[in-house]
XYZ file of C-alpha atoms in Angstrom:
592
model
C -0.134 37.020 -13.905
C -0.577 40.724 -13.230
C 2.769 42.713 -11.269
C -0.182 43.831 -8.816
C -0.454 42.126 -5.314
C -3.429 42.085 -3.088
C -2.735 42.792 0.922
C -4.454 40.157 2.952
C -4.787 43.107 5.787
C -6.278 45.375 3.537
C -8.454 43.166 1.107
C -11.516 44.883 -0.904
C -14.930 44.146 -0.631
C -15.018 42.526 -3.948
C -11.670 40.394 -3.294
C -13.416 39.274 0.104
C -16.665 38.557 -1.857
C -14.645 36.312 -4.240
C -13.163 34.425 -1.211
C -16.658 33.495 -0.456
C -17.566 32.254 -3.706
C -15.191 29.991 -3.943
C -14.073 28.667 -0.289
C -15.457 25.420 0.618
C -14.468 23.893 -2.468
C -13.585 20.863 -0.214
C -13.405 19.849 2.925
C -9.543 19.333 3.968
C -9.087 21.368 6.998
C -7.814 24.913 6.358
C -4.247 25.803 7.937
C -4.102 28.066 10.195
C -2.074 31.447 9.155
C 1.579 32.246 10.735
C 1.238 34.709 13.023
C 4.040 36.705 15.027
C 4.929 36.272 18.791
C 2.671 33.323 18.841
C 2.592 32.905 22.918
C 3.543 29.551 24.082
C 1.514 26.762 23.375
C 1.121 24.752 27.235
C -0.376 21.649 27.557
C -3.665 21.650 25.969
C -1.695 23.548 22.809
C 0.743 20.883 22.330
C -2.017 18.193 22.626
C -4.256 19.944 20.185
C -0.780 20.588 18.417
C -0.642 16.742 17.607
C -4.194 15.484 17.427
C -3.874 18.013 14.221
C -0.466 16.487 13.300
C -1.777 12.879 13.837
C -5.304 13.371 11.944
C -3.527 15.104 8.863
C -4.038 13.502 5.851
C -0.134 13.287 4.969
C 0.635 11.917 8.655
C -2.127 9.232 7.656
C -0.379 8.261 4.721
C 2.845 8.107 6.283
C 1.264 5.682 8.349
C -0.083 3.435 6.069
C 3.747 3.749 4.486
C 5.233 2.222 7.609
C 2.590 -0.142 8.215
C 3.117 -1.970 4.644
C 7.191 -1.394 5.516
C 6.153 -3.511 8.975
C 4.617 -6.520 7.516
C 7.524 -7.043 5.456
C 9.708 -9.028 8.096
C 6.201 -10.767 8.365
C 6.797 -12.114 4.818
C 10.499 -12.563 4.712
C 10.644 -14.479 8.715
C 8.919 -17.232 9.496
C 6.109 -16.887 11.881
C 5.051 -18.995 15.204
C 1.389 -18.346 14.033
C 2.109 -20.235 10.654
C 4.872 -22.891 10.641
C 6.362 -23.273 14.229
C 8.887 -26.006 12.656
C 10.696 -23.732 10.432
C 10.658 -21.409 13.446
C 12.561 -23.785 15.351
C 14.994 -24.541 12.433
C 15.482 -21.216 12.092
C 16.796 -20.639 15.812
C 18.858 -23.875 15.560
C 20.558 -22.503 12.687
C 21.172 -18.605 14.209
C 22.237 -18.746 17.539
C 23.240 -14.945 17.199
C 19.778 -13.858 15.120
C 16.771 -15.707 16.801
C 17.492 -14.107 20.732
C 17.247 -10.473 18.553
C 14.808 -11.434 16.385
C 12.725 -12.629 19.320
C 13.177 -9.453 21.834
C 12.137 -7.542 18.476
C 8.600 -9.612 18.257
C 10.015 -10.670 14.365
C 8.610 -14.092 14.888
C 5.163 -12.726 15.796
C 5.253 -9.417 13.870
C 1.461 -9.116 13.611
C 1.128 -9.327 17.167
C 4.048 -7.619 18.067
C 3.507 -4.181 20.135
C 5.504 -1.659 17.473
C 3.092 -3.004 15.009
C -0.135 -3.043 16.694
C 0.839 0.954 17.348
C 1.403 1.184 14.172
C -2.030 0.238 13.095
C -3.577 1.646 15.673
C -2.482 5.053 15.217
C -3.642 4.997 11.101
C -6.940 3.583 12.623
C -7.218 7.241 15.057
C -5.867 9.154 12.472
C -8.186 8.183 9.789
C -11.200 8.744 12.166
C -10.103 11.673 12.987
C -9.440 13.166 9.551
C -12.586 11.684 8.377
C -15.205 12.683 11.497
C -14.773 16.619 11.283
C -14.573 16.508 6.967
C -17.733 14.278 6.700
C -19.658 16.502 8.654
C -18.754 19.827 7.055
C -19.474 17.732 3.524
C -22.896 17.387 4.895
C -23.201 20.889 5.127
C -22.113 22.083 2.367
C -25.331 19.181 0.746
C -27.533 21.157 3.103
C -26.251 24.345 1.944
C -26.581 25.803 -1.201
C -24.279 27.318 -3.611
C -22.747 30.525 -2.504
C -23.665 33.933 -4.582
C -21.912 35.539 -7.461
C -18.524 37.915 -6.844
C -19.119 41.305 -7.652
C -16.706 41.069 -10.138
C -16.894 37.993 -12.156
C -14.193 38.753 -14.708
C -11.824 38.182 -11.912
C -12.398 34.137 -11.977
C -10.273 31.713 -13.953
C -12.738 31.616 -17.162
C -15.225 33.934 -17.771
C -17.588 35.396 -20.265
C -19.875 37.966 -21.597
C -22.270 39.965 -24.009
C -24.964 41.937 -24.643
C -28.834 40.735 -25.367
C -32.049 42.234 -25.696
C -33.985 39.667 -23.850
C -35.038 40.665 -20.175
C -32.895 40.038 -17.191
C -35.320 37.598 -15.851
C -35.278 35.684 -18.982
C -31.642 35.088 -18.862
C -32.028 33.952 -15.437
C -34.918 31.510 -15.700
C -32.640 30.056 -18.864
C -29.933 29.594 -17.336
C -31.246 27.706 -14.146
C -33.366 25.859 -16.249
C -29.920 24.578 -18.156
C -27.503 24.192 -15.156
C -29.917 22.309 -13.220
C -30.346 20.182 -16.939
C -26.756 19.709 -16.576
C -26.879 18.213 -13.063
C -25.998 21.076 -11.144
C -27.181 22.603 -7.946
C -28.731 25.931 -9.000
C -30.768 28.520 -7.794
C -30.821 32.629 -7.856
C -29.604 34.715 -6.026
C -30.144 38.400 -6.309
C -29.611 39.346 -10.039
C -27.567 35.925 -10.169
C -27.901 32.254 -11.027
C -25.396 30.537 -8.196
C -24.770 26.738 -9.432
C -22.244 24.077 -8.102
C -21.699 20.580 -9.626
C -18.649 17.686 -8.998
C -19.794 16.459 -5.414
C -18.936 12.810 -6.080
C -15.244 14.290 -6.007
C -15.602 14.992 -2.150
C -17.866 11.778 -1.938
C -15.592 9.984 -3.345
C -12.963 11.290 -0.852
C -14.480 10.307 2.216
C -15.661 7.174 1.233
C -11.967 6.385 -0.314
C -11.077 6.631 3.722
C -13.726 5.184 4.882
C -13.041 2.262 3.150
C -9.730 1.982 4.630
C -10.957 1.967 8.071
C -13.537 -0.520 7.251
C -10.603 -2.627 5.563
C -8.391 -2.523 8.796
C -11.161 -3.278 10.704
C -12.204 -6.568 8.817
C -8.126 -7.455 8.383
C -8.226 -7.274 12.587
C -11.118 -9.077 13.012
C -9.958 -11.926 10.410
C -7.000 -12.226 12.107
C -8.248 -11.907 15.711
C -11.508 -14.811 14.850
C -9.795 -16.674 12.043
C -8.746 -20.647 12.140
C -7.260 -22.776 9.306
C -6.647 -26.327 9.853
C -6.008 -29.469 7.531
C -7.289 -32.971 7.320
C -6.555 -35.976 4.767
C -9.538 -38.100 4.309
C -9.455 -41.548 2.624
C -12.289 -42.574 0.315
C -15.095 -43.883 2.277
C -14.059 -41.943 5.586
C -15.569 -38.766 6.633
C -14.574 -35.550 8.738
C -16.889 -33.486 11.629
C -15.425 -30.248 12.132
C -14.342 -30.793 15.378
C -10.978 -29.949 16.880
C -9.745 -33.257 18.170
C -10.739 -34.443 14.069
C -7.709 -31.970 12.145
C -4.264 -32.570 11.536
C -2.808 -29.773 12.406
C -5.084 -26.561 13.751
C -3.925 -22.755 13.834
C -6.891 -19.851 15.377
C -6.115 -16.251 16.050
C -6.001 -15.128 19.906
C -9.461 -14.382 20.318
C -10.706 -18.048 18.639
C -12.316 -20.363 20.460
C -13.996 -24.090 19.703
C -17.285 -22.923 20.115
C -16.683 -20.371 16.864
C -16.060 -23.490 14.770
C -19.100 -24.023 12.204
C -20.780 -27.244 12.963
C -20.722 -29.044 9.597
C -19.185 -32.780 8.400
C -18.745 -34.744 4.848
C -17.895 -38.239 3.765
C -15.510 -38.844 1.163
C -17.220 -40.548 -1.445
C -14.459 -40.351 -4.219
C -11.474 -38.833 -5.667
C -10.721 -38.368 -9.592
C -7.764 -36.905 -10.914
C -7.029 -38.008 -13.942
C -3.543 -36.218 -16.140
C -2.048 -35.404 -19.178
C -0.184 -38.620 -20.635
C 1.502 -36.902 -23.076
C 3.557 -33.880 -24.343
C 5.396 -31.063 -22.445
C 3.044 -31.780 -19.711
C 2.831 -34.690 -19.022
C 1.752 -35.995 -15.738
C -0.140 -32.128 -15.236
C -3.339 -32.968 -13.486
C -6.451 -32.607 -16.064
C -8.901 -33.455 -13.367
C -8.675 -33.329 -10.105
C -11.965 -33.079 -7.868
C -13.543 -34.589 -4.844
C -17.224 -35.929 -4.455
C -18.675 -35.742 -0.810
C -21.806 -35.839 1.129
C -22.051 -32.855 3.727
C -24.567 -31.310 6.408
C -24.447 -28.197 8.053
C -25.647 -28.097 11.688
C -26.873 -31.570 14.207
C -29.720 -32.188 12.258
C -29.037 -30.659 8.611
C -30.162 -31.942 5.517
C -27.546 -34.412 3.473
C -26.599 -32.901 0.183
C -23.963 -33.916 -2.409
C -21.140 -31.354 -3.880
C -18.019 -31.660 -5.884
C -14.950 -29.695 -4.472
C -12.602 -28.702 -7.045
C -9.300 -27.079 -6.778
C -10.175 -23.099 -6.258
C -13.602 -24.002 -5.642
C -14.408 -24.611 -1.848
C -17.253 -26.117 -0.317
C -18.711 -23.119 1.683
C -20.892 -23.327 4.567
C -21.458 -20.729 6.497
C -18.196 -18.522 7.450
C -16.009 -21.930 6.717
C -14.853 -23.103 2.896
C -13.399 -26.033 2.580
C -10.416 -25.716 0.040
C -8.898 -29.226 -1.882
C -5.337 -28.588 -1.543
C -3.887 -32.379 -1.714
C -3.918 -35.647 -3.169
C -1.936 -39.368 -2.339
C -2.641 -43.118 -2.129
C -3.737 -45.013 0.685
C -2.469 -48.767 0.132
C -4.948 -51.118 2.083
C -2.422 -53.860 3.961
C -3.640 -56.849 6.017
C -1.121 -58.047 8.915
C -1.761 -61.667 10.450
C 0.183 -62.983 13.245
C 1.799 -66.226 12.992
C -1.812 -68.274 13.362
C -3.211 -66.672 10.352
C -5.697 -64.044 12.303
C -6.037 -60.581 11.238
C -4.529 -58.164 13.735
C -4.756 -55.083 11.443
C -6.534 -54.177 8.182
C -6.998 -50.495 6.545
C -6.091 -48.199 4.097
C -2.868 -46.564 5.214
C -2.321 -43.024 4.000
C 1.130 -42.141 2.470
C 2.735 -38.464 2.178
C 3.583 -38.165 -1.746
C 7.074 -37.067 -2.065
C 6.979 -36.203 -5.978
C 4.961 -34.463 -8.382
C 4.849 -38.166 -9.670
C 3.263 -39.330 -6.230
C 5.920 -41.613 -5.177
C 5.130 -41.747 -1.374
C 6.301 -43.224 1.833
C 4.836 -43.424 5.458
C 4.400 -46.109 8.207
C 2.176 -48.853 8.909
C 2.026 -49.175 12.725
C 0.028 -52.379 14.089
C -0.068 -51.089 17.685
C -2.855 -53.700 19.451
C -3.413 -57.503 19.088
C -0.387 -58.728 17.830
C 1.815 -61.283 19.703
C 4.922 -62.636 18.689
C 5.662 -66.539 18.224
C 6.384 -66.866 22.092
C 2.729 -65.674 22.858
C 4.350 -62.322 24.151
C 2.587 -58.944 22.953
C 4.463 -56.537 20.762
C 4.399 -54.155 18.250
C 4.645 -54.151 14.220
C 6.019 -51.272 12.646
C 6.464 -51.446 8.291
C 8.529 -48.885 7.002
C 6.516 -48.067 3.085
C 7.504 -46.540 -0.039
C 5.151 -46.624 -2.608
C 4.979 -45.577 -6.143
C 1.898 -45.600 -8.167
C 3.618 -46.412 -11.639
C 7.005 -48.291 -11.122
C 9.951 -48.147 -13.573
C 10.725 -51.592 -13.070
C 13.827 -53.402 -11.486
C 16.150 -51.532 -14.482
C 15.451 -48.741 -13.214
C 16.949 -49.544 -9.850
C 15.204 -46.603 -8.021
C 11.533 -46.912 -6.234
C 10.516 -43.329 -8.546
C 6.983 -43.475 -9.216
C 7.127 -42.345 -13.351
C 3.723 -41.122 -13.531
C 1.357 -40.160 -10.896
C -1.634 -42.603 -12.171
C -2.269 -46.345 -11.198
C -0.329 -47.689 -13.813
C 1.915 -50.507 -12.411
C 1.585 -49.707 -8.271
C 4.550 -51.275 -6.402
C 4.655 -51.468 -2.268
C 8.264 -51.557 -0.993
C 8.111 -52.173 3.071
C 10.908 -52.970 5.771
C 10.085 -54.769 9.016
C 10.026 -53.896 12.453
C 8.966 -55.262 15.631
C 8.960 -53.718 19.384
C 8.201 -51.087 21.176
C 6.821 -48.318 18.875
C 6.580 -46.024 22.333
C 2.847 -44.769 21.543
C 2.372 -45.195 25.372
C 4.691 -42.675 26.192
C 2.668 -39.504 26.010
C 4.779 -37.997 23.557
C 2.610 -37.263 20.424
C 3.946 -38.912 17.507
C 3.737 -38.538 13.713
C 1.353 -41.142 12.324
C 4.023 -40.688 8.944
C 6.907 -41.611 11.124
C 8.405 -44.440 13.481
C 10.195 -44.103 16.582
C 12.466 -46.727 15.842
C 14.552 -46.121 19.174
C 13.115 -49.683 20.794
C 12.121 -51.699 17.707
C 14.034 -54.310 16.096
C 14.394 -55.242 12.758
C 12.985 -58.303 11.276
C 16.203 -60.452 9.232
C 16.099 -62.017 5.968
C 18.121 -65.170 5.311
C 21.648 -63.469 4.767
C 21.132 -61.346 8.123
C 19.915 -57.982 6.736
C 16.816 -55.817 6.993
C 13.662 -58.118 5.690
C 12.117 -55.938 2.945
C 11.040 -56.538 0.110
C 8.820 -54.909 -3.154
C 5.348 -56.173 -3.618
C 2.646 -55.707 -6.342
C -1.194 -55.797 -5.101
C -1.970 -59.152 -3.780
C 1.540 -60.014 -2.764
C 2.405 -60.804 0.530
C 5.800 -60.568 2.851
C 6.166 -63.392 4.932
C 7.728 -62.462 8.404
C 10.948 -64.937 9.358
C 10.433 -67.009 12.321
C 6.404 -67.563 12.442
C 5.842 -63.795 13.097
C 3.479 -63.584 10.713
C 3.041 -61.644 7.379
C 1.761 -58.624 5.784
C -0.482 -58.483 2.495
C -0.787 -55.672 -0.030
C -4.048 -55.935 -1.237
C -5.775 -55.320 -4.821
C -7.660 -52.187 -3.307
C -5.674 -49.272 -3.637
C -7.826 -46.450 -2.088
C -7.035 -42.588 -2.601
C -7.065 -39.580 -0.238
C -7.807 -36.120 -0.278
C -6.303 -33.497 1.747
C -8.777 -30.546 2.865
C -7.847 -27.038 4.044
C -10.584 -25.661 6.486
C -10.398 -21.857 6.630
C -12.921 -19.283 8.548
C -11.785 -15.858 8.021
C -14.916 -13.388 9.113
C -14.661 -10.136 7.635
C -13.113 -11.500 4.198
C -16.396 -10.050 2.628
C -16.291 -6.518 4.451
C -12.339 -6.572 3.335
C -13.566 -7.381 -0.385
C -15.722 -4.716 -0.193
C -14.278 -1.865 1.317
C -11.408 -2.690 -1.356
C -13.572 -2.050 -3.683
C -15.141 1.218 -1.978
C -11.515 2.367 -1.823
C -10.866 2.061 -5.877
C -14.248 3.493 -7.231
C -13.899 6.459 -4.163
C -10.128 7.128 -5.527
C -11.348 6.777 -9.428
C -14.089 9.523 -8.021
C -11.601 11.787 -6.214
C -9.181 11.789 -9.018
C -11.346 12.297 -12.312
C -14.440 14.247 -11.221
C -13.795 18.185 -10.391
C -15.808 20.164 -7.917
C -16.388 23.261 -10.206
C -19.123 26.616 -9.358
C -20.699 28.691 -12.090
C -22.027 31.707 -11.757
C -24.819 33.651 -14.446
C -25.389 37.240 -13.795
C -28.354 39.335 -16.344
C -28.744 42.965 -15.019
C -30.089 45.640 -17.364
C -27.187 48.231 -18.730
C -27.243 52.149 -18.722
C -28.746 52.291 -22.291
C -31.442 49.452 -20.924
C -29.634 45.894 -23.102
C -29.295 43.557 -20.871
C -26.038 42.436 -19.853
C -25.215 38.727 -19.050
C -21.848 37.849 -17.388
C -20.827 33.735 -17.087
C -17.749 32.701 -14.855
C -16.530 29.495 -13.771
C -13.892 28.416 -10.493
C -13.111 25.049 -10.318
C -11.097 23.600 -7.117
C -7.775 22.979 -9.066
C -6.675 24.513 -12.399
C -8.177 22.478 -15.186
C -8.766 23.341 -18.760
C -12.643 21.042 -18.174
C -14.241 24.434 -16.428
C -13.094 26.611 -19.264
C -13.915 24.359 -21.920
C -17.542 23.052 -19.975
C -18.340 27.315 -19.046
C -17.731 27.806 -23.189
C -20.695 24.993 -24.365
C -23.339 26.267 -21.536
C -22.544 29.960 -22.878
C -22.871 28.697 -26.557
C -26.363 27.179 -25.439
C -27.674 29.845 -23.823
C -26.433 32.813 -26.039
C -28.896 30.843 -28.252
C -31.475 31.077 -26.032
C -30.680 34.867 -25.227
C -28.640 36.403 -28.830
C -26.530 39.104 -28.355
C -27.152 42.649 -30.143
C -24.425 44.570 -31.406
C -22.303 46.653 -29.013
C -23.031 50.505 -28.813
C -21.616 53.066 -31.356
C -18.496 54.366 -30.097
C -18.200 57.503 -27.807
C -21.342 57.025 -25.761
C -20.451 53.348 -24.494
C -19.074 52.524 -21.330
C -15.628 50.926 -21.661
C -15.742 47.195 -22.522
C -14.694 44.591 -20.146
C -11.511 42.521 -21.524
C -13.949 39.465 -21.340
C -16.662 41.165 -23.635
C -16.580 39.569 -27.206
C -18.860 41.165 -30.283
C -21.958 40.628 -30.829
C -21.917 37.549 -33.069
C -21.012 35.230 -29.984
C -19.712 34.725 -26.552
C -16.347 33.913 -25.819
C -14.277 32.485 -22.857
C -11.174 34.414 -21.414
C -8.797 33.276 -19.795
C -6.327 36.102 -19.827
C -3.913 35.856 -17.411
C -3.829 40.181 -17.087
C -7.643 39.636 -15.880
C -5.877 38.828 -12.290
C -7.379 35.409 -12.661
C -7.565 33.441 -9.438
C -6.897 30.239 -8.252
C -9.465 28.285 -6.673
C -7.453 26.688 -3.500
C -6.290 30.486 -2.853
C -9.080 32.228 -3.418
C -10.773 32.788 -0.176
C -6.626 34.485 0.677
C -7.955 37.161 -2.214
C-alpha cells in the first residue's frame, strides 16, 4: 500500500465519489463511528443500546452457541417427557443430585425457563437482524447500480487503452456484454454502471430465515407432538384412540381431539432370518400386513409396514419398531369348561426372542370348593429350545423351530380390583398362592404345543395350544412441522452454499473522447471482499470487448499526456492491480 493516508474530515470529491460506488455492497448494518464526549446515553439510549447488541449478527450466533450447549443436559439426563421410570431411578439412586437437578429444570430442560429464554431471545434477535437487512436488500433490487468514480484507477483491478471507435460504441458494447453476462447494467453519464452476485445477499437472508422458520417448526413439533406405542396380535386391530395405546406421551399444548382418526387390523407378521454365518439369527424380513382407514367412514385399503417405512396418514406415521410371540393357552376349571382362551403376548427378552409375561384368568374361574378366585401363570417362552442339556430356558434362534412354554402356578387374589393400574407383563403376587407339585414345591412345568399342565387338587388345567400367533409392536408419532423443519434445513444449506461461494462484485466501463480525439475506455472492478475472481472475471470482459473496440497505438512521445499506471500498449488491455495505485478495499471504501 501507498505511505499516503486519506483524512476522513477532509476527504476529496473523488475519494467521496468512490465511497458511493462501492457502499451498499451488503446489507449488514453499518457501525456507527467513535465519537468524543459522547453525552450520556439515558433510557431510550441504553434500550436502543441493546436492541442493536441483541439483533447483531455475532450476538445471534452466540445464541444459537448456548442454545445447542443447553440441550446437552437434555441428552445426557433423563427426561419426565420421555421415560418417567428412569427418572425415578435416577432420584432413588442420588439423593444429593435429583433435589438440584430438579430446582435447575434438568429433568424438563426443554421446558425449563433458562432455556425457553434462551430460544426466545435467538428467535427476536434473528427477526430483528433480518427485518431492517431484507428491506434495504429490496432496495438496493429496486435501485440500480451506482455511477462510475471519477477516478477508476483507484479500485482494486482496473484497466485501460486507447481505440478509435466512438465513445458511444464502447458504451452500447459493453452494456450489451455485461447484461450478456447476467449483470445489472445501464449508463450513466459517459459510463456503463453494472452490478452482479445478488444471490450472495439472497442467500444471506434466506440462510436466517431459514433458521427462524426451523425454530418455529422445532416449537410447534414439540408443543403439538404425541408418540405412543401399541402391540397388536395377528388378527387384532388398533383405533387411534387414547384409551387403545400402551403407553402415550403429547407435548403441553396436545389434546385428544388433535389425534388423526385412523385404525388397522393386523393381518400378519413375517420375519424371517439369516440361519447361517456371522449373522445368524439377523432378521432378513421383517414386515407387517394390515388393513387401515383414515377417517369414520374411509375407504379400506391394504399396506405393508416395514421397518423405516411407516404407514402415513395424514400428520401420523405409524413406525414397526417390535416383534414377539403370543402363545394361545386354554384354562378349564376343574369341570372341564373354558374359563379363558387367547393369545397372550410375551415381552422378548433376547435378540433370540426368548420371552416371559403373565397369563392372568381374572373372571369365571372357581376353585374345587365352588368359591371364585383368580389364576395367575407365570410364562417363559422360547421359540427354539436347546433342549433339557442345555439346562437353561434360552431360546437359540428367534424362529419357530422347537417352541417350548415353561409356566408356574398361581391362584388368589391378583388385586386388579384395587384401582392401582397394573402391568398386564407382571403379577402382583402379594395375595396369590402357589399351586404344589407332589414333593411340595412350585407346580411348573415345560410344555410343547398341545401339552397341557394339570392343576393338583381338581383346580383345573392349562393347555398350550398348536397356534402360536405373533405380534407386532407399533410406534404412533405426529410431529407437525417435521416438513417445514426439513425444509428450512435445507433453505439454510443452499442460502449458506450461496453466501459463501457467490461474490457481490460492481464494474464500471467509462469511453470519453481524449485531447487528440481517440477514444479512451477505462474498466474497473470492486468486489465486497478481496478476491482474485473480480480481477481475473474484469480481465476476460476487457479481452472481449477490446475485440469489439481495438486499441490504436499510443501517441508519439512529447505531445501525450502522461500515461496512467493502468494504461497497457496498444496490442491489448491489461489488469492492474498495483498496490502503489492506492487500491481500495471494498468493505472500507465508502471510509475513503
Amino acid at each position: 500500500m501507498s505511505d499516503t493516508t486519506t483524512d476522513n474530515s477532509t476527504q476529496t470529491g473523488d475519494d467521496q465519489d468512490l465511497g458511493a460506488a462501492g457502499s451498499q455492497l451488503s446489507t449488514a448494518p453499518v457501525e456507527d463511528s467513535p465519537s468524543p464526549n459522547l453525552p450520556s446515553l439515558g433510557v431510550i439510549g441504553w434500550a436502543r443500546w441493546f436492541w442493536r447488541q441483541l439483533t447483531s449478527m455475532r450476538v445471534a450466533l452466540l445464541l444459537l452457541l448456548l442454545l445447542s450447549l443447553a440441550a446437552i443436559p437434555g441428552s445426557l439426563i433423563p427426561q419426565t417427557g420421555i421415560d418417567e421410570t428412569r427418572v425415578a431411578d435416577f432420584r432413588d439412586r442420588h439423593d444429593v443430585l435429583a433435589p438440584v437437578y430438579d430446582k435447575l429444570g434438568l429433568f424438563n430442560v426443554y421446558s425449563s425457563v433458562w432455556f425457553s429464554a434462551i430460544y426466545i431471545l435467538l428467535f427476536v434477535s434473528l427477526i430483528g437482524c433480518i427485518v431492517p437487512r431484507t428491506w434495504q436488500f429490496v432496495g438496493q433490487l429496486r435501485g440500480r447500480p451506482p455511477g462510475a468514480p471519477r477516478r477508476l484507477n483507484r479500485l482494486p483491478a482496473h484497466t485501460t487503452w486507447r481505440t478509435s471507435a466512438a465513445p458511444e460504441e464502447v458504451r452500447e458494447a459493453a452494456l450489451a456484454l455485461l447484461k450478456k453476462r447476467r449483470f445489472r447494467a445501464h449508463v450513466v453519464g459517459d459510463a456503463v454502471a453494472a452490478e452482479k452476485g445478488y444471490l450472495r445477499e439472497l442467500g444471506n437472508l434466506a440462510f436466517h430465515l431459514a433458521l427462524i422458520v426451523m425454530l418455529i417448526a422445532f416449537a410447534w413439533g414439540q408443543l403439538f407432538k404425541s408418540e405412543g406405542n401399541k402391540i397388536v396380535v395377528e388378527g387384532d386391530g388398533f383405533s387411534n384412540t387414547l384409551t387403545q395405546y400402551d403407553d402415550f406421551k403429547s407435548g403441553n399444548l396436545f389434546t385428544n381431539d388433535d389425534l388423526e382418526p385412523f385404525s388397522f387390523d393386523v393381518k400378519e407378521f413375517t420375519g424371517t432370518y439369516e440361519r447361517s454365518g456371522p449373522n445368524r439369527g439377523t432378521p432378513r424380513t421383517y414386515e407387517t400386513e394390515v388393513t387401515y382407514t383414515e377417517g369414520a367412514d374411509g375407504e379400506e385399503k391394504n399396506a405393508v409396514i416395514k421397518v423405516n417405512k411407516p404407514l402415513e396418514m395424514g400428520d401420523a406415521k405409524v413406525y414397526l419398531v417390535s416383534h414377539g410371540y403370543a402363545p394361545v393357552v386354554t384354562v378349564r376349571d376343574g369341570k372341564g369348561e373354558i374359563v379363558y382362551q387367547d393369545a397372550v403376548p410375551l415381552l422378548p427378552l433376547d435378540n433370540n426372542v426368548t420371552s416371559n409375561g403373565v397369563v392372568k384368568v381374572l373372571d369365571g374361574y372357581r376353585n374345587p370348593q365352588g368359591k371364585k378366585e383368580q389364576l395367575g401363570f407365570q410364562a417363559f417362552f422360547v421359540p427354539t429350545f436347546g433342549g433339557s442339556a442345555s439346562g437353561t430356558m434360552l431360546s437359540q434362534f428367534p424362529a419357530l423351530d422347537y417352541p417350548v412354554l415353561a409356566l408356574n402356578a398361581y391362584h388368589g387374589d391378583l388385586k386388579a380390583d384395587s384401582g392401582i393400574p397394573q402391568s398386564v407383563y407382571q403379577m402382583d403376587k402379594t395375595k396369590m398362592k402357589e399351586f404344589k407339585d407332589a414333593d411340595g414345591e412350585l407346580l411348573k412345568k415345560l410344555l410343547t404345543p398341545g401339552e397341557t399342565m394339570t392343576l393338583p387338587g381338581g383346580a383345573g388345567s392349562i393347555t398350550f395350544e398348536k397356534d402360536i400367533k405373533e405380534w407386532a409392536g407399533f410406534q404412533v408419532v405426529q410431529e407437525p412441522g417435521g416438513g417445514w423443519a426439513l425444509g428450512g434445513a435445507l433453505t439454510a444449506i443452499g442460502g449458506l452454499a450461496a453466501s459463501l461461494f457467490v461474490q457481490r462484485r460492481r464494474v464500471w466501463v467509462r469511453a470519453v473522447r481524449g485531447d487528440d480525439g481517440v477514444t479512451v475506455v477505462e474498466m474497473a472492478g470492486l468486489g465486497r471482499s478481496e478476491s482474485a475472481k473480480v480481477p481475473e472475471e474484469l480481465g476476460d470482459l476487457a479481452g472481449v470487448l477490446y475485440e469489439r473496440a481495438p486499441g490504436v497505438p499510443d501517441p508519439e512521445p512529447g505531445g501525450a499526456p502522461p500515461e496512467d499506471p493502468g494504461t497497457p500498449d496498444a496490442s491489448g488491455p491489461t489488469t492492474s492491480t498495483d498496490p502503489d495505485s492506492q487500491a481500495v478495499p471494498a468493505e472500507g471504501a465508502e471510509q475513503q
